[in-house]
Amino acid sequence: RLRAQPAAEKAPEAARQLRGRGFVVWDDFLGHPVASELLEGFETLQWSPGRLGSAESRSLRGDRIAWPDVDGTGRFGDALRSWIKALDELVLQLQPLLNDATELARVSHREPPMASVYPQHARYIRHYDNNCEEGLGDCNGRRLTAVYYLNKGITDSDGGHLRILGQRGGVYDILPSFDTLSLFWSDRRSPHEVMPNRSQTPRRALSCWYVDLTEASNACAQPIDVFISS
């Protein structure tokens, strides 16, 4: 696991882990003040059930999701932009290190961020964020998934782990701790699931997907440096 900023110093090790086992975990990614503003902002969001394709099934996918406004005003909007700016800067630093076409070479945009909460007993079965392999399958252009966790005081007994199957074998359970970022490949290299939340406290996360528009068009995608240059 990597820890804290500046991201530029950690980018080579992050790239090595992504190219090797297919994911990297980053503790203390933003710092607690910004993370706390994001957590507080969750109380203002309007939630709806997550869907698995076109279907809604609480036993297969039990989260509730919302789409926060990255152009919003107030402290929550500022914190969202700080988070996205930090992600964009990290992806731009990783890009020359992961410059294969199946990695980040053609990534220029990201999808709008998604907030999720998992109530007690909720889970998300094993899946891919892009059911695609070397351009074949139900390809949506997603190349890299970023999931950022906002769960204070969580322990292994609470459950809600992100379970990833590594590229080179092995099963990894990642505790969704406060101010922790997970990065992993969105396609079939990284099958993953959310284990049942055994706590009465909802499991909270923000997700963002970095996309290759040459694989699939995406009308909602935004250039990854928009907040860096503003």
mmCIF file with all atom_site columns, C-alpha atoms in Angstrom:
data_model
loop_
_atom_site.group_PDB
_atom_site.id
_atom_site.type_symbol
_atom_site.label_atom_id
_atom_site.label_alt_id
_atom_site.label_comp_id
_atom_site.label_asym_id
_atom_site.label_entity_id
_atom_site.label_seq_id
_atom_site.pdbx_PDB_ins_code
_atom_site.Cartn_x
_atom_site.Cartn_y
_atom_site.Cartn_z
_atom_site.occupancy
_atom_site.B_iso_or_equiv
_atom_site.pdbx_formal_charge
_atom_site.auth_seq_id
_atom_site.auth_comp_id
_atom_site.auth_asym_id
_atom_site.auth_atom_id
_atom_site.pdbx_PDB_model_num
ATOM 1   C CA . ARG A 1 1   ? 0.000   0.000   0.000   1.00 0.00 ? 1   ARG A CA 1
ATOM 2   C CA . LEU A 1 2   ? 1.194   3.495   -0.840  1.00 0.00 ? 2   LEU A CA 1
ATOM 3   C CA . ARG A 1 3   ? 0.737   6.405   1.522   1.00 0.00 ? 3   ARG A CA 1
ATOM 4   C CA . ALA A 1 4   ? 0.173   10.151  1.214   1.00 0.00 ? 4   ALA A CA 1
ATOM 5   C CA . GLN A 1 5   ? 1.166   12.780  -1.318  1.00 0.00 ? 5   GLN A CA 1
ATOM 6   C CA . PRO A 1 6   ? 3.062   13.960  -3.325  1.00 0.00 ? 6   PRO A CA 1
ATOM 7   C CA . ALA A 1 7   ? 1.778   11.616  -5.987  1.00 0.00 ? 7   ALA A CA 1
ATOM 8   C CA . ALA A 1 8   ? 4.725   12.272  -8.332  1.00 0.00 ? 8   ALA A CA 1
ATOM 9   C CA . GLU A 1 9   ? 7.069   10.436  -5.984  1.00 0.00 ? 9   GLU A CA 1
ATOM 10  C CA . LYS A 1 10  ? 4.799   7.387   -5.813  1.00 0.00 ? 10  LYS A CA 1
ATOM 11  C CA . ALA A 1 11  ? 3.758   7.185   -9.479  1.00 0.00 ? 11  ALA A CA 1
ATOM 12  C CA . PRO A 1 12  ? 6.528   4.728   -10.526 1.00 0.00 ? 12  PRO A CA 1
ATOM 13  C CA . GLU A 1 13  ? 5.595   2.265   -7.766  1.00 0.00 ? 13  GLU A CA 1
ATOM 14  C CA . ALA A 1 14  ? 1.869   2.698   -8.509  1.00 0.00 ? 14  ALA A CA 1
ATOM 15  C CA . ALA A 1 15  ? 2.539   1.968   -12.196 1.00 0.00 ? 15  ALA A CA 1
ATOM 16  C CA . ARG A 1 16  ? 4.578   -1.110  -11.288 1.00 0.00 ? 16  ARG A CA 1
ATOM 17  C CA . GLN A 1 17  ? 1.748   -2.500  -9.172  1.00 0.00 ? 17  GLN A CA 1
ATOM 18  C CA . LEU A 1 18  ? -0.919  -1.768  -11.785 1.00 0.00 ? 18  LEU A CA 1
ATOM 19  C CA . ARG A 1 19  ? 1.109   -3.459  -14.493 1.00 0.00 ? 19  ARG A CA 1
ATOM 20  C CA . GLY A 1 20  ? 1.886   -6.376  -12.180 1.00 0.00 ? 20  GLY A CA 1
ATOM 21  C CA . ARG A 1 21  ? -1.047  -7.466  -10.044 1.00 0.00 ? 21  ARG A CA 1
ATOM 22  C CA . GLY A 1 22  ? -3.542  -5.076  -11.672 1.00 0.00 ? 22  GLY A CA 1
ATOM 23  C CA . PHE A 1 23  ? -4.354  -2.709  -8.800  1.00 0.00 ? 23  PHE A CA 1
ATOM 24  C CA . VAL A 1 24  ? -2.838  -0.341  -6.250  1.00 0.00 ? 24  VAL A CA 1
ATOM 25  C CA . VAL A 1 25  ? -4.103  0.928   -2.887  1.00 0.00 ? 25  VAL A CA 1
ATOM 26  C CA . TRP A 1 26  ? -3.237  4.431   -1.669  1.00 0.00 ? 26  TRP A CA 1
ATOM 27  C CA . ASP A 1 27  ? -3.752  5.416   1.988   1.00 0.00 ? 27  ASP A CA 1
ATOM 28  C CA . ASP A 1 28  ? -4.126  9.043   3.149   1.00 0.00 ? 28  ASP A CA 1
ATOM 29  C CA . PHE A 1 29  ? -4.760  10.097  -0.436  1.00 0.00 ? 29  PHE A CA 1
ATOM 30  C CA . LEU A 1 30  ? -6.296  13.549  0.122   1.00 0.00 ? 30  LEU A CA 1
ATOM 31  C CA . GLY A 1 31  ? -5.927  14.190  3.828   1.00 0.00 ? 31  GLY A CA 1
ATOM 32  C CA . HIS A 1 32  ? -8.674  14.103  6.443   1.00 0.00 ? 32  HIS A CA 1
ATOM 33  C CA . PRO A 1 33  ? -9.929  17.718  6.125   1.00 0.00 ? 33  PRO A CA 1
ATOM 34  C CA . VAL A 1 34  ? -10.968 17.324  2.454   1.00 0.00 ? 34  VAL A CA 1
ATOM 35  C CA . ALA A 1 35  ? -12.163 13.754  3.020   1.00 0.00 ? 35  ALA A CA 1
ATOM 36  C CA . SER A 1 36  ? -14.367 14.963  5.891   1.00 0.00 ? 36  SER A CA 1
ATOM 37  C CA . GLU A 1 37  ? -15.956 17.598  3.632   1.00 0.00 ? 37  GLU A CA 1
ATOM 38  C CA . LEU A 1 38  ? -16.738 14.879  1.090   1.00 0.00 ? 38  LEU A CA 1
ATOM 39  C CA . LEU A 1 39  ? -18.256 12.664  3.758   1.00 0.00 ? 39  LEU A CA 1
ATOM 40  C CA . GLU A 1 40  ? -20.427 15.510  5.054   1.00 0.00 ? 40  GLU A CA 1
ATOM 41  C CA . GLY A 1 41  ? -21.590 16.247  1.503   1.00 0.00 ? 41  GLY A CA 1
ATOM 42  C CA . PHE A 1 42  ? -23.023 12.738  1.158   1.00 0.00 ? 42  PHE A CA 1
ATOM 43  C CA . GLU A 1 43  ? -25.893 13.856  3.392   1.00 0.00 ? 43  GLU A CA 1
ATOM 44  C CA . THR A 1 44  ? -27.033 16.305  0.684   1.00 0.00 ? 44  THR A CA 1
ATOM 45  C CA . LEU A 1 45  ? -27.296 13.785  -2.178  1.00 0.00 ? 45  LEU A CA 1
ATOM 46  C CA . GLN A 1 46  ? -30.410 12.221  -3.694  1.00 0.00 ? 46  GLN A CA 1
ATOM 47  C CA . TRP A 1 47  ? -30.075 8.423   -3.831  1.00 0.00 ? 47  TRP A CA 1
ATOM 48  C CA . SER A 1 48  ? -31.497 5.770   -6.124  1.00 0.00 ? 48  SER A CA 1
ATOM 49  C CA . PRO A 1 49  ? -30.956 1.987   -6.339  1.00 0.00 ? 49  PRO A CA 1
ATOM 50  C CA . GLY A 1 50  ? -27.919 0.795   -8.281  1.00 0.00 ? 50  GLY A CA 1
ATOM 51  C CA . ARG A 1 51  ? -28.691 -1.334  -11.329 1.00 0.00 ? 51  ARG A CA 1
ATOM 52  C CA . LEU A 1 52  ? -27.012 -4.373  -12.836 1.00 0.00 ? 52  LEU A CA 1
ATOM 53  C CA . GLY A 1 53  ? -27.304 -3.673  -16.545 1.00 0.00 ? 53  GLY A CA 1
ATOM 54  C CA . SER A 1 54  ? -30.970 -2.904  -17.116 1.00 0.00 ? 54  SER A CA 1
ATOM 55  C CA . ALA A 1 55  ? -32.102 -4.897  -14.089 1.00 0.00 ? 55  ALA A CA 1
ATOM 56  C CA . GLU A 1 56  ? -32.518 -4.010  -10.426 1.00 0.00 ? 56  GLU A CA 1
ATOM 57  C CA . SER A 1 57  ? -31.702 -6.787  -7.955  1.00 0.00 ? 57  SER A CA 1
ATOM 58  C CA . ARG A 1 58  ? -30.988 -6.103  -4.288  1.00 0.00 ? 58  ARG A CA 1
ATOM 59  C CA . SER A 1 59  ? -29.396 -9.549  -3.849  1.00 0.00 ? 59  SER A CA 1
ATOM 60  C CA . LEU A 1 60  ? -26.895 -9.016  -6.668  1.00 0.00 ? 60  LEU A CA 1
ATOM 61  C CA . ARG A 1 61  ? -26.252 -5.305  -6.257  1.00 0.00 ? 61  ARG A CA 1
ATOM 62  C CA . GLY A 1 62  ? -27.480 -3.706  -3.054  1.00 0.00 ? 62  GLY A CA 1
ATOM 63  C CA . ASP A 1 63  ? -25.957 -0.238  -3.170  1.00 0.00 ? 63  ASP A CA 1
ATOM 64  C CA . ARG A 1 64  ? -27.683 3.095   -3.634  1.00 0.00 ? 64  ARG A CA 1
ATOM 65  C CA . ILE A 1 65  ? -26.043 5.632   -5.926  1.00 0.00 ? 65  ILE A CA 1
ATOM 66  C CA . ALA A 1 66  ? -26.018 9.354   -6.660  1.00 0.00 ? 66  ALA A CA 1
ATOM 67  C CA . TRP A 1 67  ? -24.267 11.651  -9.122  1.00 0.00 ? 67  TRP A CA 1
ATOM 68  C CA . PRO A 1 68  ? -22.780 14.653  -7.282  1.00 0.00 ? 68  PRO A CA 1
ATOM 69  C CA . ASP A 1 69  ? -22.473 17.948  -9.161  1.00 0.00 ? 69  ASP A CA 1
ATOM 70  C CA . VAL A 1 70  ? -18.763 18.653  -9.703  1.00 0.00 ? 70  VAL A CA 1
ATOM 71  C CA . ASP A 1 71  ? -19.652 22.255  -10.578 1.00 0.00 ? 71  ASP A CA 1
ATOM 72  C CA . GLY A 1 72  ? -21.625 22.708  -7.373  1.00 0.00 ? 72  GLY A CA 1
ATOM 73  C CA . THR A 1 73  ? -21.036 25.525  -4.931  1.00 0.00 ? 73  THR A CA 1
ATOM 74  C CA . GLY A 1 74  ? -20.094 25.323  -1.279  1.00 0.00 ? 74  GLY A CA 1
ATOM 75  C CA . ARG A 1 75  ? -17.606 23.177  0.574   1.00 0.00 ? 75  ARG A CA 1
ATOM 76  C CA . PHE A 1 76  ? -18.819 19.908  -0.938  1.00 0.00 ? 76  PHE A CA 1
ATOM 77  C CA . GLY A 1 77  ? -18.324 21.207  -4.473  1.00 0.00 ? 77  GLY A CA 1
ATOM 78  C CA . ASP A 1 78  ? -14.867 22.495  -3.586  1.00 0.00 ? 78  ASP A CA 1
ATOM 79  C CA . ALA A 1 79  ? -13.938 19.144  -2.028  1.00 0.00 ? 79  ALA A CA 1
ATOM 80  C CA . LEU A 1 80  ? -15.188 17.223  -5.066  1.00 0.00 ? 80  LEU A CA 1
ATOM 81  C CA . ARG A 1 81  ? -13.057 19.335  -7.379  1.00 0.00 ? 81  ARG A CA 1
ATOM 82  C CA . SER A 1 82  ? -10.030 18.880  -5.114  1.00 0.00 ? 82  SER A CA 1
ATOM 83  C CA . TRP A 1 83  ? -10.508 15.112  -5.258  1.00 0.00 ? 83  TRP A CA 1
ATOM 84  C CA . ILE A 1 84  ? -10.909 15.037  -9.035  1.00 0.00 ? 84  ILE A CA 1
ATOM 85  C CA . LYS A 1 85  ? -7.925  17.352  -9.533  1.00 0.00 ? 85  LYS A CA 1
ATOM 86  C CA . ALA A 1 86  ? -5.759  15.028  -7.420  1.00 0.00 ? 86  ALA A CA 1
ATOM 87  C CA . LEU A 1 87  ? -6.975  12.017  -9.436  1.00 0.00 ? 87  LEU A CA 1
ATOM 88  C CA . ASP A 1 88  ? -6.358  13.763  -12.765 1.00 0.00 ? 88  ASP A CA 1
ATOM 89  C CA . GLU A 1 89  ? -2.841  14.761  -11.718 1.00 0.00 ? 89  GLU A CA 1
ATOM 90  C CA . LEU A 1 90  ? -2.091  11.179  -10.698 1.00 0.00 ? 90  LEU A CA 1
ATOM 91  C CA . VAL A 1 91  ? -3.418  9.743   -13.977 1.00 0.00 ? 91  VAL A CA 1
ATOM 92  C CA . LEU A 1 92  ? -1.336  12.233  -15.979 1.00 0.00 ? 92  LEU A CA 1
ATOM 93  C CA . GLN A 1 93  ? 1.755   11.176  -14.006 1.00 0.00 ? 93  GLN A CA 1
ATOM 94  C CA . LEU A 1 94  ? 0.968   7.499   -14.595 1.00 0.00 ? 94  LEU A CA 1
ATOM 95  C CA . GLN A 1 95  ? 0.315   7.936   -18.310 1.00 0.00 ? 95  GLN A CA 1
ATOM 96  C CA . PRO A 1 96  ? 3.926   7.959   -19.572 1.00 0.00 ? 96  PRO A CA 1
ATOM 97  C CA . LEU A 1 97  ? 4.694   4.988   -17.315 1.00 0.00 ? 97  LEU A CA 1
ATOM 98  C CA . LEU A 1 98  ? 1.693   2.981   -18.537 1.00 0.00 ? 98  LEU A CA 1
ATOM 99  C CA . ASN A 1 99  ? 1.806   3.929   -22.192 1.00 0.00 ? 99  ASN A CA 1
ATOM 100 C CA . ASP A 1 100 ? 0.488   0.784   -23.859 1.00 0.00 ? 100 ASP A CA 1
ATOM 101 C CA . ALA A 1 101 ? -2.763  1.087   -25.812 1.00 0.00 ? 101 ALA A CA 1
ATOM 102 C CA . THR A 1 102 ? -4.402  -1.304  -23.328 1.00 0.00 ? 102 THR A CA 1
ATOM 103 C CA . GLU A 1 103 ? -3.234  0.899   -20.437 1.00 0.00 ? 103 GLU A CA 1
ATOM 104 C CA . LEU A 1 104 ? -3.422  4.721   -20.328 1.00 0.00 ? 104 LEU A CA 1
ATOM 105 C CA . ALA A 1 105 ? -1.922  5.741   -23.688 1.00 0.00 ? 105 ALA A CA 1
ATOM 106 C CA . ARG A 1 106 ? -5.277  6.758   -25.174 1.00 0.00 ? 106 ARG A CA 1
ATOM 107 C CA . VAL A 1 107 ? -7.001  7.936   -22.013 1.00 0.00 ? 107 VAL A CA 1
ATOM 108 C CA . SER A 1 108 ? -7.968  11.579  -22.278 1.00 0.00 ? 108 SER A CA 1
ATOM 109 C CA . HIS A 1 109 ? -11.323 11.834  -20.468 1.00 0.00 ? 109 HIS A CA 1
ATOM 110 C CA . ARG A 1 110 ? -13.176 10.613  -17.388 1.00 0.00 ? 110 ARG A CA 1
ATOM 111 C CA . GLU A 1 111 ? -16.801 9.937   -16.610 1.00 0.00 ? 111 GLU A CA 1
ATOM 112 C CA . PRO A 1 112 ? -18.725 11.953  -14.000 1.00 0.00 ? 112 PRO A CA 1
ATOM 113 C CA . PRO A 1 113 ? -18.072 10.709  -10.458 1.00 0.00 ? 113 PRO A CA 1
ATOM 114 C CA . MET A 1 114 ? -20.556 8.417   -8.768  1.00 0.00 ? 114 MET A CA 1
ATOM 115 C CA . ALA A 1 115 ? -21.277 8.259   -5.040  1.00 0.00 ? 115 ALA A CA 1
ATOM 116 C CA . SER A 1 116 ? -22.405 4.974   -3.493  1.00 0.00 ? 116 SER A CA 1
ATOM 117 C CA . VAL A 1 117 ? -23.660 3.781   -0.126  1.00 0.00 ? 117 VAL A CA 1
ATOM 118 C CA . TYR A 1 118 ? -24.042 0.158   0.928   1.00 0.00 ? 118 TYR A CA 1
ATOM 119 C CA . PRO A 1 119 ? -26.500 -0.345  3.790   1.00 0.00 ? 119 PRO A CA 1
ATOM 120 C CA . GLN A 1 120 ? -26.144 -3.278  6.146   1.00 0.00 ? 120 GLN A CA 1
ATOM 121 C CA . HIS A 1 121 ? -25.999 -6.657  4.307   1.00 0.00 ? 121 HIS A CA 1
ATOM 122 C CA . ALA A 1 122 ? -25.656 -4.993  0.882   1.00 0.00 ? 122 ALA A CA 1
ATOM 123 C CA . ARG A 1 123 ? -23.109 -6.354  -1.580  1.00 0.00 ? 123 ARG A CA 1
ATOM 124 C CA . TYR A 1 124 ? -22.195 -6.224  -5.271  1.00 0.00 ? 124 TYR A CA 1
ATOM 125 C CA . ILE A 1 125 ? -21.465 -9.523  -7.010  1.00 0.00 ? 125 ILE A CA 1
ATOM 126 C CA . ARG A 1 126 ? -18.272 -10.123 -8.975  1.00 0.00 ? 126 ARG A CA 1
ATOM 127 C CA . HIS A 1 127 ? -18.183 -8.076  -12.163 1.00 0.00 ? 127 HIS A CA 1
ATOM 128 C CA . TYR A 1 128 ? -16.110 -5.963  -14.534 1.00 0.00 ? 128 TYR A CA 1
ATOM 129 C CA . ASP A 1 129 ? -16.553 -2.234  -15.058 1.00 0.00 ? 129 ASP A CA 1
ATOM 130 C CA . ASN A 1 130 ? -15.839 -2.798  -18.766 1.00 0.00 ? 130 ASN A CA 1
ATOM 131 C CA . ASN A 1 131 ? -16.754 -6.239  -20.097 1.00 0.00 ? 131 ASN A CA 1
ATOM 132 C CA . CYS A 1 132 ? -14.048 -6.025  -22.725 1.00 0.00 ? 132 CYS A CA 1
ATOM 133 C CA . GLU A 1 133 ? -10.799 -7.779  -23.579 1.00 0.00 ? 133 GLU A CA 1
ATOM 134 C CA . GLU A 1 134 ? -8.461  -6.356  -26.238 1.00 0.00 ? 134 GLU A CA 1
ATOM 135 C CA . GLY A 1 135 ? -11.345 -4.609  -27.955 1.00 0.00 ? 135 GLY A CA 1
ATOM 136 C CA . LEU A 1 136 ? -13.697 -7.599  -27.895 1.00 0.00 ? 136 LEU A CA 1
ATOM 137 C CA . GLY A 1 137 ? -16.917 -7.845  -25.873 1.00 0.00 ? 137 GLY A CA 1
ATOM 138 C CA . ASP A 1 138 ? -19.354 -5.255  -24.571 1.00 0.00 ? 138 ASP A CA 1
ATOM 139 C CA . CYS A 1 139 ? -16.734 -2.485  -24.583 1.00 0.00 ? 139 CYS A CA 1
ATOM 140 C CA . ASN A 1 140 ? -17.576 0.887   -23.012 1.00 0.00 ? 140 ASN A CA 1
ATOM 141 C CA . GLY A 1 141 ? -14.154 2.584   -23.113 1.00 0.00 ? 141 GLY A CA 1
ATOM 142 C CA . ARG A 1 142 ? -13.496 2.447   -19.369 1.00 0.00 ? 142 ARG A CA 1
ATOM 143 C CA . ARG A 1 143 ? -9.810  1.838   -18.811 1.00 0.00 ? 143 ARG A CA 1
ATOM 144 C CA . LEU A 1 144 ? -9.006  2.703   -15.186 1.00 0.00 ? 144 LEU A CA 1
ATOM 145 C CA . THR A 1 145 ? -11.337 2.646   -12.172 1.00 0.00 ? 145 THR A CA 1
ATOM 146 C CA . ALA A 1 146 ? -10.718 4.888   -9.162  1.00 0.00 ? 146 ALA A CA 1
ATOM 147 C CA . VAL A 1 147 ? -12.652 4.207   -5.940  1.00 0.00 ? 147 VAL A CA 1
ATOM 148 C CA . TYR A 1 148 ? -12.185 6.477   -2.933  1.00 0.00 ? 148 TYR A CA 1
ATOM 149 C CA . TYR A 1 149 ? -13.475 5.436   0.493   1.00 0.00 ? 149 TYR A CA 1
ATOM 150 C CA . LEU A 1 150 ? -15.066 7.532   3.235   1.00 0.00 ? 150 LEU A CA 1
ATOM 151 C CA . ASN A 1 151 ? -15.558 5.095   6.118   1.00 0.00 ? 151 ASN A CA 1
ATOM 152 C CA . LYS A 1 152 ? -14.243 6.317   9.469   1.00 0.00 ? 152 LYS A CA 1
ATOM 153 C CA . GLY A 1 153 ? -13.246 3.708   12.030  1.00 0.00 ? 153 GLY A CA 1
ATOM 154 C CA . ILE A 1 154 ? -14.051 0.715   9.826   1.00 0.00 ? 154 ILE A CA 1
ATOM 155 C CA . THR A 1 155 ? -12.545 -2.656  10.801  1.00 0.00 ? 155 THR A CA 1
ATOM 156 C CA . ASP A 1 156 ? -12.266 -6.039  9.115   1.00 0.00 ? 156 ASP A CA 1
ATOM 157 C CA . SER A 1 157 ? -15.199 -7.314  11.170  1.00 0.00 ? 157 SER A CA 1
ATOM 158 C CA . ASP A 1 158 ? -17.435 -4.683  9.518   1.00 0.00 ? 158 ASP A CA 1
ATOM 159 C CA . GLY A 1 159 ? -17.038 -6.289  6.094   1.00 0.00 ? 159 GLY A CA 1
ATOM 160 C CA . GLY A 1 160 ? -17.666 -4.301  2.935   1.00 0.00 ? 160 GLY A CA 1
ATOM 161 C CA . HIS A 1 161 ? -14.215 -5.130  1.546   1.00 0.00 ? 161 HIS A CA 1
ATOM 162 C CA . LEU A 1 162 ? -13.353 -4.628  -2.096  1.00 0.00 ? 162 LEU A CA 1
ATOM 163 C CA . ARG A 1 163 ? -12.325 -8.089  -3.305  1.00 0.00 ? 163 ARG A CA 1
ATOM 164 C CA . ILE A 1 164 ? -10.091 -8.137  -6.383  1.00 0.00 ? 164 ILE A CA 1
ATOM 165 C CA . LEU A 1 165 ? -8.737  -11.097 -8.307  1.00 0.00 ? 165 LEU A CA 1
ATOM 166 C CA . GLY A 1 166 ? -5.146  -10.230 -9.184  1.00 0.00 ? 166 GLY A CA 1
ATOM 167 C CA . GLN A 1 167 ? -3.822  -10.426 -12.736 1.00 0.00 ? 167 GLN A CA 1
ATOM 168 C CA . ARG A 1 168 ? -1.204  -12.959 -11.629 1.00 0.00 ? 168 ARG A CA 1
ATOM 169 C CA . GLY A 1 169 ? -3.472  -14.947 -9.348  1.00 0.00 ? 169 GLY A CA 1
ATOM 170 C CA . GLY A 1 170 ? -4.431  -14.428 -5.760  1.00 0.00 ? 170 GLY A CA 1
ATOM 171 C CA . VAL A 1 171 ? -7.462  -12.914 -4.088  1.00 0.00 ? 171 VAL A CA 1
ATOM 172 C CA . TYR A 1 172 ? -7.075  -9.583  -2.306  1.00 0.00 ? 172 TYR A CA 1
ATOM 173 C CA . ASP A 1 173 ? -9.539  -8.088  0.195   1.00 0.00 ? 173 ASP A CA 1
ATOM 174 C CA . ILE A 1 174 ? -9.132  -4.329  0.587   1.00 0.00 ? 174 ILE A CA 1
ATOM 175 C CA . LEU A 1 175 ? -10.631 -2.664  3.641   1.00 0.00 ? 175 LEU A CA 1
ATOM 176 C CA . PRO A 1 176 ? -12.484 0.505   2.486   1.00 0.00 ? 176 PRO A CA 1
ATOM 177 C CA . SER A 1 177 ? -10.826 2.754   5.056   1.00 0.00 ? 177 SER A CA 1
ATOM 178 C CA . PHE A 1 178 ? -11.335 6.510   5.328   1.00 0.00 ? 178 PHE A CA 1
ATOM 179 C CA . ASP A 1 179 ? -9.248  8.548   2.838   1.00 0.00 ? 179 ASP A CA 1
ATOM 180 C CA . THR A 1 180 ? -8.077  5.433   0.949   1.00 0.00 ? 180 THR A CA 1
ATOM 181 C CA . LEU A 1 181 ? -7.962  5.216   -2.856  1.00 0.00 ? 181 LEU A CA 1
ATOM 182 C CA . SER A 1 182 ? -8.039  2.015   -4.918  1.00 0.00 ? 182 SER A CA 1
ATOM 183 C CA . LEU A 1 183 ? -7.022  2.048   -8.582  1.00 0.00 ? 183 LEU A CA 1
ATOM 184 C CA . PHE A 1 184 ? -7.540  -0.973  -10.833 1.00 0.00 ? 184 PHE A CA 1
ATOM 185 C CA . TRP A 1 185 ? -8.061  -1.819  -14.481 1.00 0.00 ? 185 TRP A CA 1
ATOM 186 C CA . SER A 1 186 ? -11.704 -1.532  -15.496 1.00 0.00 ? 186 SER A CA 1
ATOM 187 C CA . ASP A 1 187 ? -11.767 -4.395  -17.995 1.00 0.00 ? 187 ASP A CA 1
ATOM 188 C CA . ARG A 1 188 ? -11.491 -8.175  -17.651 1.00 0.00 ? 188 ARG A CA 1
ATOM 189 C CA . ARG A 1 189 ? -8.045  -7.930  -16.108 1.00 0.00 ? 189 ARG A CA 1
ATOM 190 C CA . SER A 1 190 ? -9.640  -6.964  -12.778 1.00 0.00 ? 190 SER A CA 1
ATOM 191 C CA . PRO A 1 191 ? -12.753 -8.928  -11.791 1.00 0.00 ? 191 PRO A CA 1
ATOM 192 C CA . HIS A 1 192 ? -13.913 -7.517  -8.470  1.00 0.00 ? 192 HIS A CA 1
ATOM 193 C CA . GLU A 1 193 ? -16.807 -7.454  -6.035  1.00 0.00 ? 193 GLU A CA 1
ATOM 194 C CA . VAL A 1 194 ? -17.982 -5.680  -2.888  1.00 0.00 ? 194 VAL A CA 1
ATOM 195 C CA . MET A 1 195 ? -18.342 -8.058  0.023   1.00 0.00 ? 195 MET A CA 1
ATOM 196 C CA . PRO A 1 196 ? -21.430 -7.795  2.273   1.00 0.00 ? 196 PRO A CA 1
ATOM 197 C CA . ASN A 1 197 ? -21.476 -4.877  4.664   1.00 0.00 ? 197 ASN A CA 1
ATOM 198 C CA . ARG A 1 198 ? -21.877 -6.427  8.120   1.00 0.00 ? 198 ARG A CA 1
ATOM 199 C CA . SER A 1 199 ? -22.004 -3.085  9.924   1.00 0.00 ? 199 SER A CA 1
ATOM 200 C CA . GLN A 1 200 ? -25.067 -0.996  10.703  1.00 0.00 ? 200 GLN A CA 1
ATOM 201 C CA . THR A 1 201 ? -23.110 1.970   9.349   1.00 0.00 ? 201 THR A CA 1
ATOM 202 C CA . PRO A 1 202 ? -23.423 2.405   5.561   1.00 0.00 ? 202 PRO A CA 1
ATOM 203 C CA . ARG A 1 203 ? -20.283 1.818   3.480   1.00 0.00 ? 203 ARG A CA 1
ATOM 204 C CA . ARG A 1 204 ? -19.528 4.995   1.504   1.00 0.00 ? 204 ARG A CA 1
ATOM 205 C CA . ALA A 1 205 ? -17.402 5.533   -1.598  1.00 0.00 ? 205 ALA A CA 1
ATOM 206 C CA . LEU A 1 206 ? -16.817 7.801   -4.584  1.00 0.00 ? 206 LEU A CA 1
ATOM 207 C CA . SER A 1 207 ? -15.985 6.232   -7.949  1.00 0.00 ? 207 SER A CA 1
ATOM 208 C CA . CYS A 1 208 ? -14.630 7.653   -11.186 1.00 0.00 ? 208 CYS A CA 1
ATOM 209 C CA . TRP A 1 209 ? -13.738 5.972   -14.491 1.00 0.00 ? 209 TRP A CA 1
ATOM 210 C CA . TYR A 1 210 ? -11.003 7.108   -16.886 1.00 0.00 ? 210 TYR A CA 1
ATOM 211 C CA . VAL A 1 211 ? -11.947 6.331   -20.470 1.00 0.00 ? 211 VAL A CA 1
ATOM 212 C CA . ASP A 1 212 ? -10.481 5.718   -23.914 1.00 0.00 ? 212 ASP A CA 1
ATOM 213 C CA . LEU A 1 213 ? -12.806 7.409   -26.393 1.00 0.00 ? 213 LEU A CA 1
ATOM 214 C CA . THR A 1 214 ? -11.222 5.543   -29.315 1.00 0.00 ? 214 THR A CA 1
ATOM 215 C CA . GLU A 1 215 ? -12.755 2.337   -27.932 1.00 0.00 ? 215 GLU A CA 1
ATOM 216 C CA . ALA A 1 216 ? -16.248 3.732   -27.362 1.00 0.00 ? 216 ALA A CA 1
ATOM 217 C CA . SER A 1 217 ? -17.836 7.183   -27.517 1.00 0.00 ? 217 SER A CA 1
ATOM 218 C CA . ASN A 1 218 ? -19.016 8.746   -24.266 1.00 0.00 ? 218 ASN A CA 1
ATOM 219 C CA . ALA A 1 219 ? -21.113 11.910  -24.369 1.00 0.00 ? 219 ALA A CA 1
ATOM 220 C CA . CYS A 1 220 ? -20.790 12.471  -20.603 1.00 0.00 ? 220 CYS A CA 1
ATOM 221 C CA . ALA A 1 221 ? -16.992 12.289  -20.473 1.00 0.00 ? 221 ALA A CA 1
ATOM 222 C CA . GLN A 1 222 ? -14.950 15.371  -19.555 1.00 0.00 ? 222 GLN A CA 1
ATOM 223 C CA . PRO A 1 223 ? -11.266 16.106  -20.326 1.00 0.00 ? 223 PRO A CA 1
ATOM 224 C CA . ILE A 1 224 ? -9.090  14.949  -17.460 1.00 0.00 ? 224 ILE A CA 1
ATOM 225 C CA . ASP A 1 225 ? -7.185  18.213  -17.061 1.00 0.00 ? 225 ASP A CA 1
ATOM 226 C CA . VAL A 1 226 ? -10.171 20.569  -16.883 1.00 0.00 ? 226 VAL A CA 1
ATOM 227 C CA . PHE A 1 227 ? -9.760  21.292  -13.137 1.00 0.00 ? 227 PHE A CA 1
ATOM 228 C CA . ILE A 1 228 ? -5.960  21.368  -13.303 1.00 0.00 ? 228 ILE A CA 1
ATOM 229 C CA . SER A 1 229 ? -5.997  24.126  -15.901 1.00 0.00 ? 229 SER A CA 1
ATOM 230 C CA . SER A 1 230 ? -8.820  26.121  -14.329 1.00 0.00 ? 230 SER A CA 1
#
